[in-house]
Structures are given as structure tokens and as C-alpha cells.
Short mmCIF file of C-alpha atoms in Angstrom, two decimals:
data_model
loop_
_atom_site.label_atom_id
_atom_site.label_comp_id
_atom_site.label_asym_id
_atom_site.label_seq_id
_atom_site.Cartn_x
_atom_site.Cartn_y
_atom_site.Cartn_z
CA MET A 1 0.39 0.10 0.20
CA HIS A 2 1.50 3.19 -1.03
CA GLU A 3 2.09 6.07 2.08
CA PHE A 4 -1.46 8.31 3.13
CA SER A 5 -1.85 10.46 6.43
CA TYR A 6 -4.84 9.63 8.83
CA GLU A 7 -6.90 11.50 10.95
CA ALA A 8 -9.80 11.42 13.22
CA PRO A 9 -12.00 13.82 13.42
CA THR A 10 -14.64 14.03 15.92
CA THR A 11 -17.07 16.44 14.18
CA VAL A 12 -19.09 16.66 11.12
CA ASP A 13 -17.96 19.73 10.83
CA GLN A 14 -13.91 19.25 10.62
CA ALA A 15 -14.36 16.00 8.56
CA VAL A 16 -15.83 18.49 5.95
CA LYS A 17 -12.80 20.76 6.38
CA LEU A 18 -10.40 17.96 5.85
CA LEU A 19 -11.62 16.64 3.00
CA SER A 20 -12.57 20.09 1.14
CA ALA A 21 -9.16 21.32 2.22
CA ASP A 22 -7.35 18.33 0.97
CA GLY A 23 -9.73 18.16 -2.35
CA ASP A 24 -8.90 14.64 -4.51
CA SER A 25 -6.42 13.54 -2.50
CA ALA A 26 -8.29 13.05 0.26
CA ARG A 27 -11.21 9.44 1.08
CA ILE A 28 -13.76 8.74 4.27
CA ILE A 29 -12.59 5.56 5.35
CA CYS A 30 -14.97 4.11 7.85
CA GLY A 31 -14.70 0.15 7.95
CA GLY A 32 -12.53 0.21 5.04
CA THR A 33 -13.29 -3.46 3.83
CA ASP A 34 -14.12 -1.62 -0.01
CA LEU A 35 -11.13 0.90 0.58
CA LEU A 36 -8.28 -0.66 2.08
CA ILE A 37 -9.10 -3.15 -1.27
CA GLN A 38 -8.70 -0.27 -3.97
CA MET A 39 -5.93 1.27 -2.28
CA ARG A 40 -3.81 -2.67 -1.96
CA ASN A 41 -5.16 -2.59 -5.86
CA ALA A 42 -3.51 0.94 -5.98
CA VAL A 43 -6.61 1.84 -8.11
CA ARG A 44 -7.23 4.23 -5.24
CA LYS A 45 -4.16 6.35 -4.07
CA PRO A 46 -5.80 8.35 -1.36
CA ARG A 47 -2.84 10.77 0.42
CA LEU A 48 -5.12 11.42 2.95
CA LEU A 49 -7.93 9.31 5.61
CA VAL A 50 -10.28 10.74 7.53
CA ASP A 51 -11.31 8.25 9.43
CA VAL A 52 -15.81 9.04 10.09
CA LYS A 53 -15.85 6.89 12.66
CA ALA A 54 -15.44 8.59 15.55
CA ILE A 55 -17.77 11.13 14.83
CA PRO A 56 -20.72 10.64 17.51
CA GLU A 57 -24.10 11.21 15.17
CA MET A 58 -22.47 9.03 12.37
CA ARG A 59 -22.18 5.89 14.94
CA GLN A 60 -25.88 6.44 15.91
CA ILE A 61 -29.11 4.28 15.94
CA SER A 62 -32.15 6.86 16.38
CA PHE A 63 -35.69 5.72 15.62
CA ASP A 64 -39.54 7.79 16.27
CA PRO A 65 -42.62 6.56 15.67
CA LYS A 66 -43.49 9.78 14.02
CA THR A 67 -39.96 10.85 12.58
CA GLY A 68 -38.81 7.63 11.54
CA LEU A 69 -34.91 6.52 11.34
CA LYS A 70 -31.82 8.06 11.00
CA LEU A 71 -29.46 5.24 10.97
CA GLY A 72 -26.18 6.97 10.92
CA ALA A 73 -23.43 6.08 8.72
CA ALA A 74 -20.67 4.72 9.91
CA VAL A 75 -22.86 2.42 12.74
CA PRO A 76 -21.33 -0.91 11.28
CA CYS A 77 -24.68 -4.30 9.83
CA ILE A 78 -23.25 -5.95 13.43
CA GLU A 79 -24.72 -3.31 15.35
CA ILE A 80 -27.46 -3.05 12.98
CA HIS A 81 -28.33 -6.63 12.69
CA GLU A 82 -27.66 -6.86 16.55
CA ASN A 83 -30.63 -3.44 16.88
CA GLN A 84 -33.85 -4.59 17.84
CA THR A 85 -35.71 -1.57 16.23
CA MET A 86 -34.11 -2.27 12.99
CA ARG A 87 -34.92 -6.09 13.25
CA LYS A 88 -38.53 -5.00 13.90
CA TYR A 89 -39.46 -1.30 11.85
CA TYR A 90 -37.07 -2.66 9.09
CA PRO A 91 -36.18 -6.45 8.86
CA GLY A 92 -35.37 -6.37 5.06
CA LEU A 93 -32.89 -3.64 5.55
CA THR A 94 -31.52 -5.29 8.35
CA GLU A 95 -31.07 -8.85 6.78
CA ALA A 96 -29.45 -6.62 3.46
CA ALA A 97 -27.25 -6.26 6.18
CA HIS A 98 -26.16 -9.20 8.13
CA LEU A 99 -25.46 -10.80 4.42
CA ILE A 100 -22.76 -8.65 3.11
CA GLY A 101 -19.25 -10.26 3.13
CA SER A 102 -19.04 -12.71 6.04
CA LEU A 103 -19.41 -11.63 10.30
CA GLN A 104 -15.81 -9.96 9.61
CA ILE A 105 -16.61 -8.43 7.46
CA GLN A 106 -20.20 -6.77 8.63
CA SER A 107 -17.99 -6.04 11.97
CA ARG A 108 -16.42 -3.35 10.39
CA ALA A 109 -18.82 -2.69 6.69
CA SER A 110 -21.15 0.49 7.10
CA ILE A 111 -24.93 0.70 5.30
CA GLY A 112 -23.18 4.59 4.97
CA GLY A 113 -19.81 2.93 3.10
CA ASN A 114 -21.76 0.48 0.95
CA LEU A 115 -23.89 3.43 0.06
CA CYS A 116 -20.67 5.16 -1.53
CA ASN A 117 -18.68 3.23 -2.52
CA SER A 118 -21.74 2.76 -5.22
CA SER A 119 -21.05 -0.85 -6.38
CA PRO A 120 -24.47 -1.91 -8.65
CA ALA A 121 -24.60 -4.62 -6.83
CA ALA A 122 -24.34 -3.97 -3.27
CA ASP A 123 -26.41 -5.74 -0.52
CA THR A 124 -28.15 -3.01 0.94
CA SER A 125 -28.93 -0.53 -1.59
CA PRO A 126 -31.81 -2.79 -2.98
CA ALA A 127 -33.14 -3.34 0.34
CA LEU A 128 -32.42 1.36 0.58
CA LEU A 129 -34.10 1.73 -2.17
CA ALA A 130 -37.12 -0.29 -1.09
CA LEU A 131 -37.75 2.00 1.98
CA GLY A 132 -37.31 5.10 0.53
CA ALA A 133 -33.85 5.77 2.16
CA VAL A 134 -33.40 9.56 1.76
CA ALA A 135 -29.30 10.30 1.99
CA LYS A 136 -28.24 13.59 4.14
CA ILE A 137 -25.36 14.95 3.34
CA ALA A 138 -23.16 17.32 5.09
CA GLY A 139 -20.34 19.39 2.99
CA PRO A 140 -18.77 23.03 2.53
CA ASN A 141 -22.08 24.53 1.66
CA GLY A 142 -24.32 22.59 4.20
CA THR A 143 -26.70 20.07 3.88
CA ARG A 144 -28.60 18.68 1.87
CA GLU A 145 -30.88 15.15 0.74
CA VAL A 146 -30.80 13.51 -1.66
CA PRO A 147 -33.45 10.10 -2.31
CA VAL A 148 -31.15 7.39 -2.58
CA GLU A 149 -33.06 6.49 -5.85
CA LYS A 150 -31.42 9.69 -7.51
CA PHE A 151 -27.56 9.20 -5.31
CA PHE A 152 -25.77 7.11 -7.62
CA THR A 153 -24.48 7.76 -11.19
CA GLY A 154 -22.77 5.09 -12.29
CA PRO A 155 -20.69 2.12 -11.58
CA GLY A 156 -18.39 3.47 -8.04
CA GLN A 157 -19.81 6.63 -9.07
CA ASN A 158 -22.45 9.25 -7.17
CA VAL A 159 -23.71 12.19 -6.35
CA LEU A 160 -21.05 13.66 -3.81
CA GLN A 161 -19.04 16.57 -4.66
CA LYS A 162 -15.97 17.50 -3.12
CA GLY A 163 -15.96 17.44 0.28
CA GLU A 164 -19.10 16.36 0.97
CA ILE A 165 -20.11 13.38 3.55
CA VAL A 166 -23.26 10.86 4.10
CA VAL A 167 -24.03 11.60 7.57
CA GLN A 168 -27.11 9.12 7.78
CA ILE A 169 -29.55 7.65 5.91
CA LEU A 170 -33.08 8.49 6.72
CA ILE A 171 -36.21 6.55 6.21
CA ALA A 172 -39.18 6.67 6.71
CA ALA A 173 -41.21 5.50 9.95
CA PRO A 174 -43.07 1.87 8.55
CA ALA A 175 -47.12 2.27 7.91
CA PRO A 176 -48.75 0.06 9.80
CA HIS A 177 -49.15 -3.73 7.68
CA SER A 178 -46.16 -2.62 5.98
CA ALA A 179 -42.84 -4.63 6.09
CA ASP A 180 -39.49 -4.83 3.66
CA ARG A 181 -37.66 -8.02 2.74
CA TYR A 182 -34.30 -8.88 0.38
CA ILE A 183 -33.46 -11.20 -1.30
CA ARG A 184 -30.03 -12.21 -3.24
CA MET A 185 -28.78 -14.79 -5.34
CA ILE A 186 -25.43 -15.74 -5.26
CA PRO A 187 -23.14 -18.06 -7.03
CA ARG A 188 -22.39 -20.07 -3.54
CA ASN A 189 -23.81 -20.10 -0.54
CA GLU A 190 -21.05 -17.71 1.49
CA MET A 191 -18.77 -15.12 0.59
CA ASP A 192 -20.46 -13.25 -2.89
CA ILE A 193 -21.22 -11.18 -4.61
CA ALA A 194 -24.72 -11.06 -5.75
CA ILE A 195 -25.89 -12.00 -9.45
CA VAL A 196 -29.16 -10.07 -8.35
CA GLY A 197 -30.24 -8.62 -5.91
CA ALA A 198 -33.95 -7.63 -4.97
CA GLY A 199 -35.22 -5.30 -2.71
CA ALA A 200 -39.10 -5.51 -1.53
CA CYS A 201 -41.36 -2.93 0.91
CA VAL A 202 -44.86 -3.10 0.29
CA THR A 203 -48.02 -1.96 2.85
CA LEU A 204 -51.43 -3.32 2.83
CA ASP A 205 -54.57 -2.59 3.20
CA GLY A 206 -56.62 -5.70 4.34
CA ASP A 207 -55.76 -8.13 1.30
CA LYS A 208 -55.31 -5.06 -1.19
CA VAL A 209 -51.46 -3.37 -2.06
CA THR A 210 -51.61 0.36 -0.98
CA ALA A 211 -48.03 1.27 -2.04
CA ALA A 212 -44.97 -0.98 -3.47
CA ARG A 213 -41.61 -0.19 -4.08
CA ILE A 214 -39.37 -2.82 -5.53
CA GLY A 215 -35.14 -2.23 -5.65
CA LEU A 216 -32.95 -3.90 -8.34
CA GLY A 217 -28.96 -4.39 -7.63
CA ALA A 218 -26.52 -6.25 -10.17
CA VAL A 219 -28.91 -5.63 -13.03
CA ALA A 220 -27.98 -2.83 -14.44
CA PRO A 221 -24.95 0.00 -14.07
CA THR A 222 -26.17 1.71 -10.35
CA PRO A 223 -28.96 -0.29 -8.48
CA ILE A 224 -31.83 0.79 -9.78
CA LEU A 225 -36.18 0.73 -8.98
CA ALA A 226 -38.73 -1.70 -10.81
CA PRO A 227 -41.26 1.61 -10.44
CA LYS A 228 -43.52 -0.31 -13.52
CA ALA A 229 -44.07 -3.45 -11.17
CA ALA A 230 -44.44 -1.08 -7.93
CA GLU A 231 -47.41 0.41 -9.75
CA TYR A 232 -49.04 -2.87 -10.75
CA LEU A 233 -49.49 -3.89 -7.44
CA ILE A 234 -51.23 -1.17 -6.53
CA GLY A 235 -55.07 -2.32 -5.63
CA LYS A 236 -54.30 -6.18 -6.15
CA LYS A 237 -54.47 -8.79 -3.82
CA LEU A 238 -50.12 -9.77 -3.57
CA ASP A 239 -50.69 -13.27 -4.43
CA GLU A 240 -48.16 -16.20 -6.63
CA LYS A 241 -49.82 -14.76 -9.03
CA THR A 242 -50.03 -11.20 -9.29
CA ALA A 243 -46.56 -11.49 -7.76
CA GLU A 244 -45.30 -13.99 -10.64
CA ARG A 245 -46.80 -10.73 -13.08
CA ALA A 246 -44.66 -8.32 -10.61
CA GLY A 247 -41.74 -9.89 -11.17
CA GLU A 248 -42.00 -10.10 -14.99
CA LEU A 249 -42.39 -6.23 -14.96
CA ALA A 250 -39.83 -5.76 -13.37
CA ARG A 251 -37.53 -7.70 -15.19
CA GLU A 252 -37.94 -6.15 -18.05
CA ALA A 253 -36.22 -2.83 -15.45
CA ALA A 254 -33.69 -4.83 -15.61
CA SER A 255 -30.27 -3.99 -17.78
CA PRO A 256 -28.00 -6.86 -17.50
CA ILE A 257 -24.55 -8.02 -18.50
CA ASP A 258 -22.55 -11.18 -19.03
CA ASP A 259 -19.62 -11.93 -16.30
CA MET A 260 -18.31 -14.46 -14.92
CA ARG A 261 -21.05 -14.92 -12.29
CA GLY A 262 -23.83 -14.85 -14.83
CA THR A 263 -25.10 -14.11 -18.72
CA ALA A 264 -27.57 -11.44 -19.30
CA GLU A 265 -30.14 -13.68 -19.64
CA TYR A 266 -29.87 -15.61 -16.34
CA ARG A 267 -29.74 -12.59 -14.25
CA ARG A 268 -33.23 -11.20 -16.15
CA HIS A 269 -34.44 -14.55 -15.03
CA VAL A 270 -33.78 -14.09 -11.80
CA VAL A 271 -34.83 -10.93 -11.43
CA GLY A 272 -38.35 -12.24 -11.27
CA VAL A 273 -37.79 -15.18 -9.80
CA LEU A 274 -36.21 -12.22 -6.50
CA THR A 275 -38.31 -10.34 -7.40
CA ARG A 276 -41.33 -12.21 -6.72
CA ARG A 277 -40.36 -14.11 -3.94
CA ALA A 278 -39.39 -10.46 -2.04
CA LEU A 279 -42.59 -9.08 -2.68
CA LEU A 280 -44.29 -12.31 -1.06
CA GLY A 281 -42.17 -11.71 1.69
CA ALA A 282 -42.69 -8.68 2.33
CA ALA A 283 -46.70 -9.39 2.48
CA GLU A 284 -46.06 -11.82 4.87
CA ARG A 285 -44.64 -9.98 6.89
CA ALA A 286 -46.46 -6.79 6.23
CA ARG A 287 -49.73 -8.69 7.42
CA GLN A 288 -48.18 -9.40 10.79
CA ASN A 289 -47.92 -5.67 11.69
CA MET B 1 13.03 0.50 16.13
CA PRO B 2 15.60 0.80 18.24
CA GLY B 3 14.83 1.77 22.09
CA ASN B 4 11.37 1.87 21.47
CA GLY B 5 10.26 -1.16 23.59
CA ASP B 6 7.88 -3.20 22.56
CA ASP B 7 8.80 -2.29 18.66
CA GLN B 8 11.56 -4.58 17.90
CA ARG B 9 10.56 -7.46 15.39
CA VAL B 10 10.66 -10.35 15.98
CA HIS B 11 12.93 -13.36 14.48
CA ARG B 12 11.14 -15.81 13.00
CA LEU B 13 13.63 -18.21 14.30
CA SER B 14 11.84 -18.04 17.46
CA ARG B 15 8.50 -19.59 16.12
CA ARG B 16 10.19 -21.59 13.56
CA ALA B 17 12.16 -23.25 17.40
CA PHE B 18 8.90 -23.39 19.10
CA ILE B 19 7.10 -25.49 16.30
CA LYS B 20 9.53 -28.02 15.81
CA GLY B 21 7.26 -30.97 17.22
CA ALA B 22 5.53 -33.73 15.03
CA GLY B 23 2.42 -35.18 14.98
CA ALA B 24 -0.54 -33.90 17.32
CA ALA B 25 2.29 -31.76 19.66
CA ALA B 26 2.55 -29.91 15.79
CA ALA B 27 -0.95 -29.68 15.81
CA ALA B 28 -1.55 -28.97 18.74
CA ALA B 29 0.84 -25.72 18.89
CA ARG B 30 -0.88 -24.72 15.38
CA LEU B 31 -4.30 -24.65 17.28
CA ILE B 32 -3.10 -22.60 19.99
CA GLY B 33 -1.10 -20.27 18.13
CA ALA B 34 3.01 -20.57 18.27
CA ALA B 35 4.14 -19.60 22.17
CA VAL B 36 6.61 -17.14 21.13
CA PRO B 37 8.43 -15.41 24.07
CA LEU B 38 6.82 -11.84 23.62
CA PRO B 39 8.96 -8.62 24.52
CA ALA B 40 8.60 -7.09 27.64
CA VAL B 41 5.19 -5.64 27.82
CA GLU B 42 4.82 -1.93 28.53
CA VAL B 43 2.20 -0.73 31.11
CA ALA B 44 0.38 2.16 29.80
CA ASP B 45 0.15 5.38 31.29
CA ASN B 46 -3.82 6.14 32.07
CA SER B 47 -3.43 9.38 29.35
CA SER B 48 -4.92 6.98 27.07
CA PRO B 49 -7.25 8.29 24.29
CA ASN B 50 -10.97 8.59 23.71
CA PRO B 51 -12.59 5.46 23.95
CA ASP B 52 -13.53 5.26 20.29
CA GLY B 53 -9.76 5.94 19.72
CA ALA B 54 -10.60 8.87 18.03
CA ILE B 55 -7.32 11.71 17.74
CA ALA B 56 -7.96 15.16 16.32
CA GLU B 57 -4.68 15.38 14.44
CA ARG B 58 -2.76 14.54 11.88
CA LEU B 59 -1.00 10.57 11.85
CA GLY B 60 1.84 10.32 9.46
CA PRO B 61 2.42 9.78 6.51
CA GLY B 62 5.49 8.35 8.55
CA ALA B 63 5.92 6.41 10.81
CA VAL B 64 3.80 7.25 14.91
CA THR B 65 3.82 5.63 17.61
CA ILE B 66 0.71 4.55 18.98
CA GLU B 67 -0.04 2.28 21.82
CA LEU B 68 -2.92 -1.10 21.04
CA LYS B 69 -4.76 -3.03 23.62
CA VAL B 70 -3.71 -6.20 22.96
CA ASN B 71 -4.93 -9.55 25.47
CA GLY B 72 -4.73 -7.64 27.92
CA ALA B 73 -1.80 -5.45 27.52
CA ALA B 74 -1.26 -2.12 26.34
CA ARG B 75 1.92 -1.72 24.15
CA LYS B 76 3.78 0.89 22.15
CA ILE B 77 4.67 0.35 18.78
CA THR B 78 5.08 2.37 15.92
CA VAL B 79 4.05 2.47 12.35
CA GLU B 80 3.00 3.74 9.55
CA PRO B 81 -0.73 4.50 9.33
CA ARG B 82 -0.63 2.58 5.79
CA VAL B 83 0.86 -0.84 8.83
CA THR B 84 -2.38 -3.31 9.31
CA VAL B 85 -3.23 -4.63 12.37
CA LEU B 86 -1.94 -8.20 11.28
CA GLU B 87 1.12 -6.81 10.53
CA VAL B 88 1.61 -5.26 13.77
CA LEU B 89 0.81 -8.61 15.96
CA ARG B 90 3.19 -10.76 13.35
CA ASP B 91 5.74 -8.18 12.18
CA HIS B 92 5.92 -6.17 15.33
CA LEU B 93 4.30 -8.33 18.25
CA GLY B 94 5.56 -11.46 16.72
CA LEU B 95 1.70 -13.66 17.69
CA TYR B 96 2.21 -15.93 14.86
CA GLY B 97 -0.48 -17.49 15.09
CA THR B 98 -2.89 -14.47 13.24
CA LYS B 99 -2.20 -15.91 10.10
CA LEU B 100 -1.07 -13.73 6.70
CA VAL B 101 -2.80 -15.24 3.71
CA CYS B 102 -4.89 -13.87 1.86
CA ASP B 103 -4.71 -9.74 2.40
CA ARG B 104 -7.51 -9.14 1.61
CA GLY B 105 -10.77 -9.64 4.01
CA ALA B 106 -11.05 -12.93 2.30
CA CYS B 107 -10.37 -16.22 3.98
CA GLY B 108 -10.47 -15.59 7.08
CA ALA B 109 -7.08 -17.23 8.42
CA CYS B 110 -6.34 -13.47 10.29
CA THR B 111 -9.69 -13.47 12.14
CA ILE B 112 -8.79 -12.15 15.84
CA HIS B 113 -12.21 -10.27 18.56
CA LEU B 114 -11.58 -6.57 18.38
CA ASP B 115 -14.00 -5.90 21.54
CA GLY B 116 -15.45 -9.08 21.36
CA HIS B 117 -16.48 -9.43 17.66
CA PRO B 118 -14.28 -11.24 15.07
CA VAL B 119 -13.27 -9.36 12.77
CA VAL B 120 -10.07 -9.86 10.05
CA ALA B 121 -6.95 -8.22 11.59
CA CYS B 122 -5.12 -7.95 7.41
CA MET B 123 -8.54 -5.54 6.82
CA MET B 124 -8.02 -2.80 10.24
CA LEU B 125 -5.41 -0.56 9.93
CA ALA B 126 -3.03 -0.20 12.83
CA VAL B 127 -4.24 3.35 13.28
CA ASP B 128 -7.53 2.66 13.40
CA ALA B 129 -7.66 0.09 16.49
CA ARG B 130 -6.18 2.63 18.80
CA GLY B 131 -8.80 2.67 21.99
CA HIS B 132 -10.50 -0.52 21.10
CA GLU B 133 -9.69 -4.06 22.80
CA ILE B 134 -8.03 -6.79 20.51
CA VAL B 135 -7.50 -10.24 21.78
CA THR B 136 -5.85 -13.19 19.29
CA ILE B 137 -5.69 -16.37 19.34
CA GLU B 138 -2.47 -16.21 21.63
CA GLY B 139 -5.06 -14.52 23.72
CA LEU B 140 -7.65 -16.63 23.80
CA GLY B 141 -5.55 -19.96 25.79
CA THR B 142 -2.40 -21.19 26.36
CA PRO B 143 -0.66 -24.71 25.95
CA ASP B 144 -1.39 -25.45 29.47
CA ARG B 145 -4.71 -23.64 30.23
CA MET B 146 -6.45 -24.19 26.67
CA HIS B 147 -9.99 -21.82 25.58
CA PRO B 148 -12.73 -25.14 24.95
CA VAL B 149 -12.87 -24.04 21.61
CA GLN B 150 -9.40 -25.21 21.58
CA ALA B 151 -9.09 -28.32 22.91
CA ALA B 152 -12.42 -29.18 21.02
CA PHE B 153 -10.36 -28.43 17.94
CA VAL B 154 -7.80 -30.75 19.38
CA GLN B 155 -11.08 -33.85 20.08
CA ALA B 156 -12.51 -33.52 16.55
CA ASP B 157 -9.79 -33.16 14.97
CA ALA B 158 -11.15 -30.31 13.40
CA LEU B 159 -7.77 -29.77 11.06
CA GLN B 160 -5.92 -30.85 8.34
CA CYS B 161 -2.70 -28.36 6.99
CA GLY B 162 -4.06 -26.53 10.24
CA PHE B 163 -3.22 -22.88 8.59
CA CYS B 164 -6.94 -21.62 8.63
CA THR B 165 -7.10 -22.76 12.52
CA PRO B 166 -6.69 -20.48 14.36
CA GLY B 167 -9.20 -18.16 12.75
CA MET B 168 -11.81 -20.85 12.57
CA VAL B 169 -11.10 -20.92 16.73
CA MET B 170 -11.09 -17.38 16.95
CA SER B 171 -14.47 -17.33 14.53
CA ILE B 172 -16.57 -20.06 16.80
CA ALA B 173 -15.17 -18.48 20.20
CA ALA B 174 -16.91 -15.44 18.90
CA LEU B 175 -20.41 -16.90 18.43
CA LEU B 176 -19.93 -18.87 21.60
CA GLU B 177 -19.44 -15.77 23.63
CA ASP B 178 -23.28 -14.32 21.89
CA ASN B 179 -24.99 -17.76 20.64
CA PRO B 180 -23.62 -20.66 23.74
CA SER B 181 -25.84 -23.00 22.65
CA PRO B 182 -26.00 -23.12 18.52
CA ASN B 183 -26.85 -25.01 15.64
CA ILE B 184 -25.17 -26.10 12.58
CA ASP B 185 -26.67 -23.15 10.60
CA GLU B 186 -25.46 -20.49 13.56
CA ILE B 187 -22.61 -22.38 13.62
CA LYS B 188 -21.50 -22.69 9.39
CA ARG B 189 -22.45 -19.10 9.18
CA ALA B 190 -20.10 -18.53 11.76
CA VAL B 191 -17.18 -19.54 10.34
CA ALA B 192 -18.60 -18.71 6.72
CA GLY B 193 -15.74 -16.43 6.55
CA ASN B 194 -13.25 -19.04 7.53
CA ILE B 195 -11.92 -20.73 4.27
CA CYS B 196 -10.29 -24.23 4.79
CA ARG B 197 -8.67 -25.25 1.88
CA CYS B 198 -8.12 -29.37 3.14
CA GLY B 199 -12.23 -28.94 3.04
CA THR B 200 -12.45 -30.10 7.44
CA TYR B 201 -15.47 -28.42 7.97
CA PRO B 202 -17.65 -31.50 9.05
CA HIS B 203 -14.65 -32.01 11.78
CA VAL B 204 -14.85 -28.19 13.07
CA PHE B 205 -18.44 -28.40 12.93
CA ASN B 206 -18.56 -31.14 15.43
CA ALA B 207 -15.20 -29.53 17.62
CA ALA B 208 -17.40 -25.78 18.21
CA LEU B 209 -20.78 -28.25 18.43
CA ALA B 210 -18.38 -30.08 21.89
CA ALA B 211 -17.11 -27.11 22.41
CA ALA B 212 -21.09 -25.52 23.00
CA LYS B 213 -21.63 -28.89 24.85
CA SER B 214 -18.11 -28.31 26.84
CA ARG B 215 -18.89 -24.41 28.07
CA GLY B 216 -22.55 -25.22 28.89
CA ALA B 217 -21.19 -27.72 32.08
CA LYS B 218 -18.88 -24.49 32.96
CA PRO B 219 -21.39 -21.37 31.95
CA LYS B 220 -18.30 -19.10 31.67
CA GLY B 221 -15.94 -20.99 29.89
CA GLY B 222 -13.46 -18.67 28.86
CA ASN B 223 -9.70 -19.49 29.53
CA ALA B 224 -10.06 -19.79 33.30
#
């Protein structure tokens, strides 16, 4: 690894100043599970690492039944999985966090890091899309909020400007009778990158769907929403048949590529399967809420 | 670096000298980590950084002296910010039980405990470990006082080449702290990040189940 300096500020302001001053040669480190590999491979060569883990608001999970969730971007995945509020109100996002790498990786990796690394195959991104999550970003010109569906601009790329940091991830409190679910397909049982990831969040009124969102990973240059599939479900009963049809519509949203993990054709097929399963899983949870 | 107390590179010779037995003896040595005689431990002064290890000052790119808590002892080392915890353990502190294999977080051979959670030492900068408790395989148990998981691995013959073994032991020890009576799926999940090329997994699972049972008899377990 190349030489670099390291600093661990304790406030967002300090971190923003450090990142602004060093411009393109400074980089945020959180768990480091993506960044250190990129640095070893000389893909990135930051001269300064700004460690954000000592910033209290980035390490907290706070939930209010009215205003919803403020998830610190630097909270490690293992703390999310161990958090009873996260398990209860956002089970789909929690299971996505619990699928990243190994437990060793989950002890370090964060959802904010997963978001900012902006891999098309990031496990938590489809779950965040399904929940309608918003990134709260601090920067030299103050703070702004960007919905996750507008956050990604390409593989490994996002809207963050020089000096900007994702401080928190904001998610609305779940509506009554709503729930989320995340499922992915990987070529082996553990420790791999998704061929397809599907996140779904549905709200039910009796049998009928009143709101639905579907997020897909690893099937486009960025994680994407499948809005037509979600719209199709509104007002319908969510069962095997309608879930199957929603899966077909989700396939149309995908524009996958061939790679060593799977062909585009296979991925498109799996989008349909996982969308159906994620929807049915979310509905089953929603009925219990 | 001369004159820096702990910070003397330990020669591999002492480790080689230790692992000189054959058969079961050698296997047991691998299992508990090579018990290299350590340099004198410096006692920490109490002016350590805040609990998060945060020091709002710029470190590096040159070497800086930092303090890490390893196996219950405060250790002073002088390293550049690019040095990983794994490099510190092996090259500075002579704790060779934590294995260097993939050096990219994919194999689990360098699994240690950080504040009780399993982490891979190759994917963590040493400067980032300030203020945290590190436990390595050497801190888990000794040949005379093995941790129940180490003893169970010996009993179940849960190793072949032994290279993945310290990492496996650390992962299972962390699991049992969290979940004293795991089922087989939970055990598989706990070692999913520990790759064994010999394919010893069935014996590893048996060892984990046996360790859980033996700890059940002595609820607190640990190396006491």
C-alpha cells in the first residue's frame, strides 16, 4: 500500500473541512472493507484518510415512531443486525446488512460505506431503494438530502461533491401493515457478490396493496427501482399470480450484463424469481404488522 | 525501531524453534498459535485516547508511536498509518498465530476479536485499532490452559494443514460468547468467512458443537 496520512475528526464540520482542503487526494474511511482493497490494488491512492467513525452522530441509530429512522452512516452492519428496533421495523434492510461478506466484514462494514462505494451489486442498496431511504449529506455549503434512487450516477459513482459526506440515512417510519424484505442470489452459499439482489417494501390494506417499492441490484449500471412492477401491484391482492406478473415487469427494468458470475439472460430470469419471492416475503411480514 | 520498548521486530526463528514437534504436538502448536516469547510488555499510562480511539490530529505518513491493547496488555508500537493490525501482530509483536493468507479480507485466516467481535486483521489499519480491545489466538488460551474451543478442536481432530485453524477457532469462540448453544446452521454461518482448503469443515462443526456442550457445563467458559 502507498503512503498516506490518517486523521479521525470528532465532528462532521472537521471532517468536511479536512476533505475540502485535501480535495481529490482525501478519502473517507469507515470500515475500510472496500477502500483498503482498492488501495492495495492501487485503484485509489488517497494521500489522506479521514476516519469518520469517531463522529457520534454517524455512529447512532435513532428511531422515532413519528419521524422515522436516522441511521448513522458509519454504524457497522453487526450493530444494525443486533439492534432490536432495526430488526422490528426494517427487517429487510437488516437482513441485507447481515448478508454483506462474512461476519468479520460485517463487524467493520457500514451501510453508509456500502452506499458510497456505489457498487451496482451492493446488498443494502436495493433494500434502501425499497424503503425510499434518503441520504443526508453534509458538505462545505451546508447539508442536503438526496433520495437513494438519485444518489448513484454510475458504477462506483455517485452525486457526492468535493468535501461532502453522507452523515445519516433517513427512512420514514413504516406505515401500518407494511414491511420490507431483501433476497439475493449468489453463485455459492457464502462470501460472494450478488448475481441479483431484490428488495421489496409493501403496504397492505386488508388484502390490497396500497403502496409498493421494488429495488434491484447487480442488473444495471447502478442499483435501480422497478417502478412499473410496483405500480402494477397497487390496488391488487398480492398473491403468487400478481407477484409473478410483477416479477415479469421487474425483468423489463433490468439491463444486466454477462460476467463470470452469470449471463445477462440468467440474471434477467433471476430478477423475476427474486422479485416475486421478495414481494411475497414482504407481504407475509406486512400482514403481521 | 531501536529504543522503542515493544517495537522490536521479532525474528521468525523463535517461532520456528517453537514448532519443532511432529504429529499431534505440532498440530496442537498450530491450534493455540505459536507461543512466541514476547518482548517485555509496557504498562499503559492512563492518558490514553478517548474510548473511540479518536485523536483529532494528523498521523503520518511517517511512522508514529501508538498504543494498542492486545490480549489485555497495552503495547506501544511505532508504525506508519498504512500498516495493518495483522502486520503489527506478526511483524512487531511476534504473535504469529494470526495467519497471513489472502491479505484482502476474503479467507478469515487472520480473524481476531475486536471488542469481542470477529474481524479480519488484514482489513484494519493499526491506527484505527487505538482504543479497542484486541484478542488474538494467543490471548484465547495457552497450551496448558486451552480455551474450550481450542480443546474441542484437538478432541475432534478439526484440522489438517492447520493454517485456517486459528481463524476458525476465533470465529467459533466469538460465536459462543454471543450464542452459547448454536445450531449447525448458526455454526456454518459463523465460519462462512473462514476458508479451509483441506475441507475440514465437518470436524470443525463437530468441534464447535462439542465446545458449546463443554462450555454449557462451565457457563463462563473462557480461559479461566
